[in-house]
PDB file of C-alpha atoms and ligand atoms in Angstrom:
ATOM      1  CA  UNK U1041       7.190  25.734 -19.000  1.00 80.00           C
ATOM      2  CA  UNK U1042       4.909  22.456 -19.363  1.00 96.00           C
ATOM      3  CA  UNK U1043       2.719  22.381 -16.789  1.00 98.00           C
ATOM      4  CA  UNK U1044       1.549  18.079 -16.065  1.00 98.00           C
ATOM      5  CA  UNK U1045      -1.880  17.980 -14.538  1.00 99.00           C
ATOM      6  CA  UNK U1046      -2.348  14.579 -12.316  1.00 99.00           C
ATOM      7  CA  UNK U1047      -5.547  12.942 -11.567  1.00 99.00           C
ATOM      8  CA  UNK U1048      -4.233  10.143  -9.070  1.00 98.00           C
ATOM      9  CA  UNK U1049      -1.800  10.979  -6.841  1.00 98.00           C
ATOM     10  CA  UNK U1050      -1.092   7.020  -5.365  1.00 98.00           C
ATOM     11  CA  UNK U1051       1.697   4.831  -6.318  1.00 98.00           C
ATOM     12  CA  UNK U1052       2.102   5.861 -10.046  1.00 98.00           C
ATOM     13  CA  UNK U1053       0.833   9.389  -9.749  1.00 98.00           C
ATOM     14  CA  UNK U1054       3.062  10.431  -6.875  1.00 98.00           C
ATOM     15  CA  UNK U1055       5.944   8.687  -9.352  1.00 98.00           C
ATOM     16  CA  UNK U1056       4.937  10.825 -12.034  1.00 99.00           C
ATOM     17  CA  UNK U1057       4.902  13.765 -10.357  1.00 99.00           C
ATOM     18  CA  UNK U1058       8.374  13.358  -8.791  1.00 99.00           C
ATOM     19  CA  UNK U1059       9.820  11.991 -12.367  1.00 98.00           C
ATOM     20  CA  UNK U1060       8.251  15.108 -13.928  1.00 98.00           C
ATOM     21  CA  UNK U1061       9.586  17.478 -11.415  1.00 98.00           C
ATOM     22  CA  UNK U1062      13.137  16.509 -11.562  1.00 98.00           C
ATOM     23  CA  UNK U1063      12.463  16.501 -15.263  1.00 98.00           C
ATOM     24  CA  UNK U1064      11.482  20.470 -15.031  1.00 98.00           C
ATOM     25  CA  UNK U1065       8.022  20.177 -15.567  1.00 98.00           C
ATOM     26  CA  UNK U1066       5.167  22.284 -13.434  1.00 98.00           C
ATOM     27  CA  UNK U1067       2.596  19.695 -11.563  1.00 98.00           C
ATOM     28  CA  UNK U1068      -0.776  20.229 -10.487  1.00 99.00           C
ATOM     29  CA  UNK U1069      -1.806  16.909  -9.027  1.00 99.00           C
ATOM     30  CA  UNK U1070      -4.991  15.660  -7.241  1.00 99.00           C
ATOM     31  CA  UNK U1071      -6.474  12.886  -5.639  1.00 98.00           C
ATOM     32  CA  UNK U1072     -10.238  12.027  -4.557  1.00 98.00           C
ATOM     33  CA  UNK U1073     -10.128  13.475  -1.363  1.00 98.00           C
ATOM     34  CA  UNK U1074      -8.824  16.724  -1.185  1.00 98.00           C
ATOM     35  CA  UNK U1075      -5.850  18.532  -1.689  1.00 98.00           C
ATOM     36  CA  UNK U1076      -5.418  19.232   1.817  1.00 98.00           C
ATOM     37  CA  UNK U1077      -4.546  15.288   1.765  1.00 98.00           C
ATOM     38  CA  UNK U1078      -1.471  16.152  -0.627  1.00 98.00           C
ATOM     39  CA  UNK U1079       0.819  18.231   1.758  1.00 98.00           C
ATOM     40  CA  UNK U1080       2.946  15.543   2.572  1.00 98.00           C
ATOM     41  CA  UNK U1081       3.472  15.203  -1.361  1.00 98.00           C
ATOM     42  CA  UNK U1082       3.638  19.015  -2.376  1.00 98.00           C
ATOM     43  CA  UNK U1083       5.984  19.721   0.458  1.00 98.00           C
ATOM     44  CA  UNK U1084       8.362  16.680  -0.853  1.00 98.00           C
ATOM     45  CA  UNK U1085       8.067  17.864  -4.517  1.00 98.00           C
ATOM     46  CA  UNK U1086       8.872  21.345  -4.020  1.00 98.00           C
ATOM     47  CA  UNK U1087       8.074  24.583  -5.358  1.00 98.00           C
ATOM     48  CA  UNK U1088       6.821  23.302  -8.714  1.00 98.00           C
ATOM     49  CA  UNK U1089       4.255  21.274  -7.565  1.00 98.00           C
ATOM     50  CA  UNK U1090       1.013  22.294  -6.147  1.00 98.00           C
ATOM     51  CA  UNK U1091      -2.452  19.993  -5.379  1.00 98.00           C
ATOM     52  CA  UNK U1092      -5.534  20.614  -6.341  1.00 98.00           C
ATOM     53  CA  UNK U1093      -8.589  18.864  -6.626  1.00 98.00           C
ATOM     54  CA  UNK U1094      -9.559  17.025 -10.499  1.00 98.00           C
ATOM     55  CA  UNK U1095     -11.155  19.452 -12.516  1.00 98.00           C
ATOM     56  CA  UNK U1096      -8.642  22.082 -11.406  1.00 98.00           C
ATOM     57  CA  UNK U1097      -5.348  20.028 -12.045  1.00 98.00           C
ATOM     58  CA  UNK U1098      -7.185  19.031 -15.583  1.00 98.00           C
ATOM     59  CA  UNK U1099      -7.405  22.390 -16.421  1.00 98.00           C
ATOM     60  CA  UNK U1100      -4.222  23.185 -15.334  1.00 98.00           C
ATOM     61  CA  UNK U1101      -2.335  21.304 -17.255  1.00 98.00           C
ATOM     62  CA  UNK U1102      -1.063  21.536 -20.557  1.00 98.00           C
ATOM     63  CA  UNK U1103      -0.835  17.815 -20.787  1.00 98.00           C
ATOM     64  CA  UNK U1104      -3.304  15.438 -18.255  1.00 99.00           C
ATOM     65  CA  UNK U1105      -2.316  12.736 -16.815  1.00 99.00           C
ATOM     66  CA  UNK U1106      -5.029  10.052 -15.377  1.00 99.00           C
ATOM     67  CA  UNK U1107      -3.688   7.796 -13.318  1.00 98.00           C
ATOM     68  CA  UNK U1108      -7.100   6.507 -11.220  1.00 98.00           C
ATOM     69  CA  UNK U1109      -8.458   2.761 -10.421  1.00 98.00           C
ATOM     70  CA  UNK U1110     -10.690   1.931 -13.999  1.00 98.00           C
ATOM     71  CA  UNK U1111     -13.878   2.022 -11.822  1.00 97.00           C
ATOM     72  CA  UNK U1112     -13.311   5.515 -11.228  1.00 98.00           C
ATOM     73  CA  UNK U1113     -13.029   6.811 -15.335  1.00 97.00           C
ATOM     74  CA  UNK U1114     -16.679   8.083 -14.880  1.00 97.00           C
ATOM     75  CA  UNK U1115     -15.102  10.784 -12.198  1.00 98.00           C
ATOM     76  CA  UNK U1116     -12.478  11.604 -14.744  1.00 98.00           C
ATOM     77  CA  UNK U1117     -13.526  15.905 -15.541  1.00 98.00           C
ATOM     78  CA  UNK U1118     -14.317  15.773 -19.592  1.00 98.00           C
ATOM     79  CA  UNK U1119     -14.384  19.555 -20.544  1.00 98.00           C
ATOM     80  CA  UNK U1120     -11.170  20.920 -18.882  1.00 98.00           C
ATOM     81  CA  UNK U1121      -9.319  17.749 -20.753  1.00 98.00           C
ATOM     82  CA  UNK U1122     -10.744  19.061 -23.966  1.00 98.00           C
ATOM     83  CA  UNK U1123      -8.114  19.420 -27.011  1.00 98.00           C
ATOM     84  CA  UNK U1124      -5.811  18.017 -24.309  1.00 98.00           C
ATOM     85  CA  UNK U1125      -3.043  14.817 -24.858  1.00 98.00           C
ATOM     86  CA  UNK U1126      -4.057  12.792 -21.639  1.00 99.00           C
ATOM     87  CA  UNK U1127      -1.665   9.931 -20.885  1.00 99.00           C
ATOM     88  CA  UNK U1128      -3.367   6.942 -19.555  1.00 98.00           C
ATOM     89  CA  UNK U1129      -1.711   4.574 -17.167  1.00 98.00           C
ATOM     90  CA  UNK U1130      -5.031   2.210 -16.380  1.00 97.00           C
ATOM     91  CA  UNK U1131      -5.247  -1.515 -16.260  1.00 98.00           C
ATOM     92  CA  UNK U1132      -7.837  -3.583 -15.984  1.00 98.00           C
ATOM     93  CA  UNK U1133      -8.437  -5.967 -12.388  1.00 98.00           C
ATOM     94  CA  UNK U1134     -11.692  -6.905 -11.997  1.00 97.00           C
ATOM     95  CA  UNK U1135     -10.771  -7.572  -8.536  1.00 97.00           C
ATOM     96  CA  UNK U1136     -10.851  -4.132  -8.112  1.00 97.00           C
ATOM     97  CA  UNK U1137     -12.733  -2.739 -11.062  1.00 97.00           C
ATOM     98  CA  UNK U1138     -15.750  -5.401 -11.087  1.00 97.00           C
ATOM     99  CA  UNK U1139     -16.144  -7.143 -14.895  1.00 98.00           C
ATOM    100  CA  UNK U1140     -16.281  -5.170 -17.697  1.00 98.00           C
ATOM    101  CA  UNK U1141     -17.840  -7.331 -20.066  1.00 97.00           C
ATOM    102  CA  UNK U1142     -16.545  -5.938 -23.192  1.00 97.00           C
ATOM    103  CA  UNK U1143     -12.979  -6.424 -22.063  1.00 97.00           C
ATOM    104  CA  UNK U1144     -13.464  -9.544 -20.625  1.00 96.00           C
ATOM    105  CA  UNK U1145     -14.420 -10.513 -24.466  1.00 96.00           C
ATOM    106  CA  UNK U1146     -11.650  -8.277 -25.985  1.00 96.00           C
ATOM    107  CA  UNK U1147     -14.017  -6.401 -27.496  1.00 97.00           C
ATOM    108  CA  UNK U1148     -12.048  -2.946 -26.277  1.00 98.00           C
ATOM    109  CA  UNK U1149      -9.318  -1.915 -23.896  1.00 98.00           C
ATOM    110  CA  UNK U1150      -9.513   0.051 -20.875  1.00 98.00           C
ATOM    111  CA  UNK U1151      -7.548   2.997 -22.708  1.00 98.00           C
ATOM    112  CA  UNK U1152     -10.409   2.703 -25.744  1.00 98.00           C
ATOM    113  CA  UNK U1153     -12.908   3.531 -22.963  1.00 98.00           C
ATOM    114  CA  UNK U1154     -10.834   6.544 -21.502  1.00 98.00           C
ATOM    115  CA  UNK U1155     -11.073   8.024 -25.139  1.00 98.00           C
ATOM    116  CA  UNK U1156     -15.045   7.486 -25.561  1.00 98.00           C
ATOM    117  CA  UNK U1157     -15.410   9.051 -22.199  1.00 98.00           C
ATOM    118  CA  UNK U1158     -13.123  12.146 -23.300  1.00 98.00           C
ATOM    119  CA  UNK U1159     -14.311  12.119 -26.779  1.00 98.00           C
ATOM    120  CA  UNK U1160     -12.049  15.530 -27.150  1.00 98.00           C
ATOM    121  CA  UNK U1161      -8.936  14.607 -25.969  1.00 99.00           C
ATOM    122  CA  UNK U1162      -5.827  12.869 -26.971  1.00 99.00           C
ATOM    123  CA  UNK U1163      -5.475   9.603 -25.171  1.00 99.00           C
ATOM    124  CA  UNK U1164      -2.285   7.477 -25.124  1.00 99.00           C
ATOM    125  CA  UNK U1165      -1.534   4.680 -23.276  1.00 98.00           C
ATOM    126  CA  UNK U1166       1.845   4.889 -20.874  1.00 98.00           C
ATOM    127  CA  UNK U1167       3.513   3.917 -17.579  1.00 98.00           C
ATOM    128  CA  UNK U1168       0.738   0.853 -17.578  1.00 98.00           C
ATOM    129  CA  UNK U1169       3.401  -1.940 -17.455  1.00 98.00           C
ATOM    130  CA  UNK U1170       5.895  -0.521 -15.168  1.00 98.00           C
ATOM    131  CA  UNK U1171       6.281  -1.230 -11.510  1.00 98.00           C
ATOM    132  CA  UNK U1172       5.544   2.631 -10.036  1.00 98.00           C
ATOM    133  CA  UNK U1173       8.847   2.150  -8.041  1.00 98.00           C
ATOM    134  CA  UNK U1174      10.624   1.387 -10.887  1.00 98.00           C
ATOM    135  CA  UNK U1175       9.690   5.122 -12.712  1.00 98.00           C
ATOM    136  CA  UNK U1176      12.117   6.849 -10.908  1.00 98.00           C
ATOM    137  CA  UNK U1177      14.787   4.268 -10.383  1.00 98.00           C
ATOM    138  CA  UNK U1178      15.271   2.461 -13.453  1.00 98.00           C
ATOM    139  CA  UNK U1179      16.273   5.188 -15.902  1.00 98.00           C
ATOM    140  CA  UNK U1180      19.283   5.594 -18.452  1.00 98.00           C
ATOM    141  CA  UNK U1181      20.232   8.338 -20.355  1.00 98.00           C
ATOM    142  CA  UNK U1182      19.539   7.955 -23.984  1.00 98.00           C
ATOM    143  CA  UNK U1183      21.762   6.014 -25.626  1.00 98.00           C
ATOM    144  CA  UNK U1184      22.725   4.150 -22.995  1.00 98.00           C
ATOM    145  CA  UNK U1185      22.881  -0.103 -24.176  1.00 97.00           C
ATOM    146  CA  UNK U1186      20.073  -2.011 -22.653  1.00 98.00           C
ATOM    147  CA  UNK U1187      18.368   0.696 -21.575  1.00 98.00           C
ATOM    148  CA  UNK U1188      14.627  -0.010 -20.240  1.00 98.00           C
ATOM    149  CA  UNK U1189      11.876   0.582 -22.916  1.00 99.00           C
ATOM    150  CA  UNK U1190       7.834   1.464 -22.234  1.00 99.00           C
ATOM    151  CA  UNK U1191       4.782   0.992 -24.264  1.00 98.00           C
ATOM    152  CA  UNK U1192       2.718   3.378 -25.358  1.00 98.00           C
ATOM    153  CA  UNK U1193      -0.453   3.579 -27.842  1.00 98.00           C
ATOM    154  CA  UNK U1194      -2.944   6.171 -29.143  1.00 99.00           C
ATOM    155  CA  UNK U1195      -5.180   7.219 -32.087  1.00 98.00           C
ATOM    156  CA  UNK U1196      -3.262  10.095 -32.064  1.00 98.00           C
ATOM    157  CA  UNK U1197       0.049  10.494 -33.751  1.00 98.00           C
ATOM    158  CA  UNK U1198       1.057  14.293 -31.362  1.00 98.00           C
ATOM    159  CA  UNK U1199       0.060  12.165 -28.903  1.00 98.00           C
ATOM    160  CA  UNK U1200       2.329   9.399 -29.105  1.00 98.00           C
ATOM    161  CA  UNK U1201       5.114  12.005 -29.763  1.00 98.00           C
ATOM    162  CA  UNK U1202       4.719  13.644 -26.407  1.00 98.00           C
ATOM    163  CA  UNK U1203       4.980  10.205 -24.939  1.00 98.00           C
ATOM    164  CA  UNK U1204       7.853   9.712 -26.606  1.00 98.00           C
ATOM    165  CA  UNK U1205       9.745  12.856 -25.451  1.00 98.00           C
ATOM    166  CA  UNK U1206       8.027  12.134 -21.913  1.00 98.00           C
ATOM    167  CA  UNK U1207       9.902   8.787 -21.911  1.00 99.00           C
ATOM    168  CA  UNK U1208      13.180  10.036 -23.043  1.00 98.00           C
ATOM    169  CA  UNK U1209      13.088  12.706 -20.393  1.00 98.00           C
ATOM    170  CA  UNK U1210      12.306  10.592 -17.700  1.00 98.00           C
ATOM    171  CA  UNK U1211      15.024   7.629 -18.686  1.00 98.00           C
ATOM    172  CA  UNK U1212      13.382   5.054 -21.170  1.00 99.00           C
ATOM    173  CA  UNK U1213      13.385   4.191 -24.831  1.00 99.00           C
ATOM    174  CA  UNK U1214       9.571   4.020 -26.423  1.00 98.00           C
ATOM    175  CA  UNK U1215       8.055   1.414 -28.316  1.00 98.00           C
ATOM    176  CA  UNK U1216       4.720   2.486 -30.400  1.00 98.00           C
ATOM    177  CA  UNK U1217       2.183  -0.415 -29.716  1.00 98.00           C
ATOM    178  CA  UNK U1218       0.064   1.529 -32.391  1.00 98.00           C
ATOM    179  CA  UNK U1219      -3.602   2.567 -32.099  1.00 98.00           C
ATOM    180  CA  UNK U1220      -5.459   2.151 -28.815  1.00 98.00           C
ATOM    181  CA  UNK U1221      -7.390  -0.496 -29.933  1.00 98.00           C
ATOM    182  CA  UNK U1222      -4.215  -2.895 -30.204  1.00 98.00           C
ATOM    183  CA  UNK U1223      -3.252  -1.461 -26.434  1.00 98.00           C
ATOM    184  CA  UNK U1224      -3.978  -4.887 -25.398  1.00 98.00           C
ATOM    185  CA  UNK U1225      -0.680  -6.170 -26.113  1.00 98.00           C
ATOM    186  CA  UNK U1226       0.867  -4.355 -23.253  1.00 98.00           C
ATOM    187  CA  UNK U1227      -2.100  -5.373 -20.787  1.00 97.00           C
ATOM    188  CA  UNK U1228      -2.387  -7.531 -17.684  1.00 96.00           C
ATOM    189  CA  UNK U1229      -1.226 -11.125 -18.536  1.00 96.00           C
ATOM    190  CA  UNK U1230       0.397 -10.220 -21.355  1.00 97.00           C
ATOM    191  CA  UNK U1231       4.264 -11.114 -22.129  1.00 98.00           C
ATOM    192  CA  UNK U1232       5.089  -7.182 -22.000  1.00 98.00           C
ATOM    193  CA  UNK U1233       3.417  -7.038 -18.647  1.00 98.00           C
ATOM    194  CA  UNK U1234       5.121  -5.586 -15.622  1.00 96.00           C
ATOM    195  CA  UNK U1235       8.734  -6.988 -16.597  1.00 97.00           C
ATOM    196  CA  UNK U1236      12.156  -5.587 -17.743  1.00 98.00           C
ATOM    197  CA  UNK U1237      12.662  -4.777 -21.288  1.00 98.00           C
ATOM    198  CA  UNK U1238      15.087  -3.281 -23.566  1.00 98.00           C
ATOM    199  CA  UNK U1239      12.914  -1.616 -26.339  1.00 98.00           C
ATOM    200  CA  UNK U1240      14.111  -4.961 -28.870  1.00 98.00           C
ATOM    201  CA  UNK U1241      12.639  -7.279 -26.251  1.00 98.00           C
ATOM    202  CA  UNK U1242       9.788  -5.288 -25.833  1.00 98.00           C
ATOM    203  CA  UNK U1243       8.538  -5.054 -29.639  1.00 98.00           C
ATOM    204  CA  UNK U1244       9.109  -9.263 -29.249  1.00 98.00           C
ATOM    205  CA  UNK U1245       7.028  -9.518 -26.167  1.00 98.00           C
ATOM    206  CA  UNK U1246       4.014  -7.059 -28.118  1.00 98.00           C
ATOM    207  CA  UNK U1247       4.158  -9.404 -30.768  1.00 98.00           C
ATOM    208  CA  UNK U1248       3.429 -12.792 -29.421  1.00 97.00           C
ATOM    209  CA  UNK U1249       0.493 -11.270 -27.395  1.00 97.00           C
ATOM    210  CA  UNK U1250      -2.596 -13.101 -27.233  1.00 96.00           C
ATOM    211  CA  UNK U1251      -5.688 -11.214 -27.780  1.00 92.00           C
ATOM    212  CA  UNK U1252      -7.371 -13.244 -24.576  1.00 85.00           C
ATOM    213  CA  UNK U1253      -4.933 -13.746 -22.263  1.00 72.00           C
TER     214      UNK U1253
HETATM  215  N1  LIG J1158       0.805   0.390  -8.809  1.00 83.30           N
HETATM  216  C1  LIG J1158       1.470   0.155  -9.924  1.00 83.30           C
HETATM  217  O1  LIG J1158       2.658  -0.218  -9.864  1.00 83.30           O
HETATM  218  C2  LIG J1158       0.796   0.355 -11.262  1.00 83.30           C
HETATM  219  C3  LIG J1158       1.591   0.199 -12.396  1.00 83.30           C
HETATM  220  C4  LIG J1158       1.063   0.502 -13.641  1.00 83.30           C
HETATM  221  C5  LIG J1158      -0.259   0.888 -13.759  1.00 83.30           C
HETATM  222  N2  LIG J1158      -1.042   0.978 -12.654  1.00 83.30           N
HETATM  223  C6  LIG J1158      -2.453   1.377 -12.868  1.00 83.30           C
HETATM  224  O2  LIG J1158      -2.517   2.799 -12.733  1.00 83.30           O
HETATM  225  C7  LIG J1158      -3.756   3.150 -12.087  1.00 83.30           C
HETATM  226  C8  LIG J1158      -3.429   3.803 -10.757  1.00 83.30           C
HETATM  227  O3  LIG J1158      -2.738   2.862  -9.974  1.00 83.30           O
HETATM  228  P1  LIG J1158      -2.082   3.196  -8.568  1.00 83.30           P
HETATM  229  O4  LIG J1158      -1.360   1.966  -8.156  1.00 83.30           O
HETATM  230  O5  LIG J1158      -1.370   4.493  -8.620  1.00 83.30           O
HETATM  231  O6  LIG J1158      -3.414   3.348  -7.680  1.00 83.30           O
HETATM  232  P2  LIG J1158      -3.529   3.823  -6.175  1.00 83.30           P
HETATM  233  O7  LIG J1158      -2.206   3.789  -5.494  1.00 83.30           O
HETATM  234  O8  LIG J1158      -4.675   3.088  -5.581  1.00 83.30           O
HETATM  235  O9  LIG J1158      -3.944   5.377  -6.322  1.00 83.30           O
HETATM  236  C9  LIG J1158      -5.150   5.741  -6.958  1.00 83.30           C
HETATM  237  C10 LIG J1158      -5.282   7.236  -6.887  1.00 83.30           C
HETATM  238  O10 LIG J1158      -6.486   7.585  -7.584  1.00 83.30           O
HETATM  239  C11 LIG J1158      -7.241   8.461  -6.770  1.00 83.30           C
HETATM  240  N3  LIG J1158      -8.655   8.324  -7.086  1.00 83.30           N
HETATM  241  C12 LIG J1158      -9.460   7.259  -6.910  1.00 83.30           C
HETATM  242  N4  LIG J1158     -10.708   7.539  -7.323  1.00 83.30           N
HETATM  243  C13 LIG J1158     -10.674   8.830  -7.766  1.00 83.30           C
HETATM  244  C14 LIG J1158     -11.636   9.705  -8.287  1.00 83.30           C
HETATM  245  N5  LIG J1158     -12.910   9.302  -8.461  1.00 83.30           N
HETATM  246  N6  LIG J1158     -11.262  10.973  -8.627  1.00 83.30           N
HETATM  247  C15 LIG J1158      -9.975  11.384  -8.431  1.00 83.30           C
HETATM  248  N7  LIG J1158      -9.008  10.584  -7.939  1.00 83.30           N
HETATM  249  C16 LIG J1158      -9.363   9.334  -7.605  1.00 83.30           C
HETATM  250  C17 LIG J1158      -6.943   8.034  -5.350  1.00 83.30           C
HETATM  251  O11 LIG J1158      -7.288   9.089  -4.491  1.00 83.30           O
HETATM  252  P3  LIG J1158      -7.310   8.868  -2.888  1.00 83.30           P
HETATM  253  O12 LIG J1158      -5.894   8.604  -2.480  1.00 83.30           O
HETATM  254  O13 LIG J1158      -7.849  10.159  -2.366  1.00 83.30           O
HETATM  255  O14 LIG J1158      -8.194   7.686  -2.646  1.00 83.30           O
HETATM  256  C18 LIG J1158      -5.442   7.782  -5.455  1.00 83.30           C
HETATM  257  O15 LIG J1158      -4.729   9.003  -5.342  1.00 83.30           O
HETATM  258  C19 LIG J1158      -4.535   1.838 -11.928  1.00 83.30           C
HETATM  259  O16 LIG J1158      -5.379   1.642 -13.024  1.00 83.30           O
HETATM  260  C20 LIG J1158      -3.440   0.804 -11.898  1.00 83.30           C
HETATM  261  O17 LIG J1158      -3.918  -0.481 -12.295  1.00 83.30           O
HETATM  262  C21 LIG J1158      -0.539   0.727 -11.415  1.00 83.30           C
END
């Protein structure tokens, strides 16, 4: 059994980790302050879901997912996310994050900086543009006409693949953005952002991104 390892356990993480349950995946997930502030969670996921704190869930997992504020990627654990596909669900708010001067100039994306700071994983881009509500709610079966489509991106084609199947097992269709450094297209401000899309609508919105928004 796939065991999903969750660093962020707030709006999208807790989604995750209730998608990938009722999918039939393992979770280990974490937050920043201790698992002892997960019970409520664990107890609502069930039996295949445990907490933990970072490093641990890394390691646990066959496949990480990192699902933290951007001015928190320097906490993210490197070495138990070694040799590891991490999905990356970050965007960008300087609000929140402070500015990031090379993404303010589009000189990288926030999912290029995951990779340099886990030089040994496998980083794709996924469940950025999607309300967190919506993970568990708006799903199809495949096949199904219309059915909602997500983004996601990596230098890495395995990667990309487990996305994919991710997706599909969750409810969506996938679109393949490409390689992280043309993740942009499904940032903040960006057509693809946050809204509904069938996976046709969603390879139109990618396209007539802007580079600066
Ligand atoms: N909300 C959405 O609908 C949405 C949609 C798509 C993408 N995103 C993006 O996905 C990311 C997560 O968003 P969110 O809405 O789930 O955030 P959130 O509700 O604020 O949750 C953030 C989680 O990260 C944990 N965390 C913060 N700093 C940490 C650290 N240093 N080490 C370990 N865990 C840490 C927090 O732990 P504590 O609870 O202990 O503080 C919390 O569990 C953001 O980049 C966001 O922009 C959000």
């Amino acid at each position: 059994m796939t065991t999903l390892g969750i660093i962020g356990a707030g709006h999208i993480g807790s989604q995750v980790a209730r998608a990938a349950v009722t999918a039939g995946y393992d979770v280990v997930i974490s937050n920043s302050r201790g698992p002892e502030t997960l019970s409520d969670l664990v107890a609502e996921l069930g039996p295949k879901a445990q907490a933990a704190i970072p490093a641990e869930a890394g390691a646990a997992g066959d496949v990480v997912v990192v699902t933290v504020p951007l001015h928190a990627l320097a906490d993210v654990p490197v070495e138990p996310l070694s040799g590891k596909i991490v999905l990356d669900t970050n965007n960008y708010y300087f609000e929140r994050d402070g500015h990031i001067d090379a993404l303010d100039k589009g000189e990288t994306t926030s999912s290029q900086m995951l990779q340099e700071h886990l030089p040994t994983s496998k980083v794709a881009k996924a469940f950025n543009h999607i309300r967190s509500e919506d993970i568990t709610t708006d799903v199809a079966p495949a096949g199904t006409p219309n059915r909602r489509a997500l983004a996601t991106s990596s230098d890495f084609p395995e990667a990309v693949e487990f996305a994919t199947k991710l997706y599909d097992e969750f409810g969506f269709d996938t679109v393949n953005v490409g390689p992280l450094s043309e993740s942009w297209r499904v940032e903040r401000d960006r057509p693809a952002y946050v809204v509904r899309q069938n996976a046709d609508e969603l390879k139109a919105n990618l396209a007539k991104a802007n580079r600066l928004p």
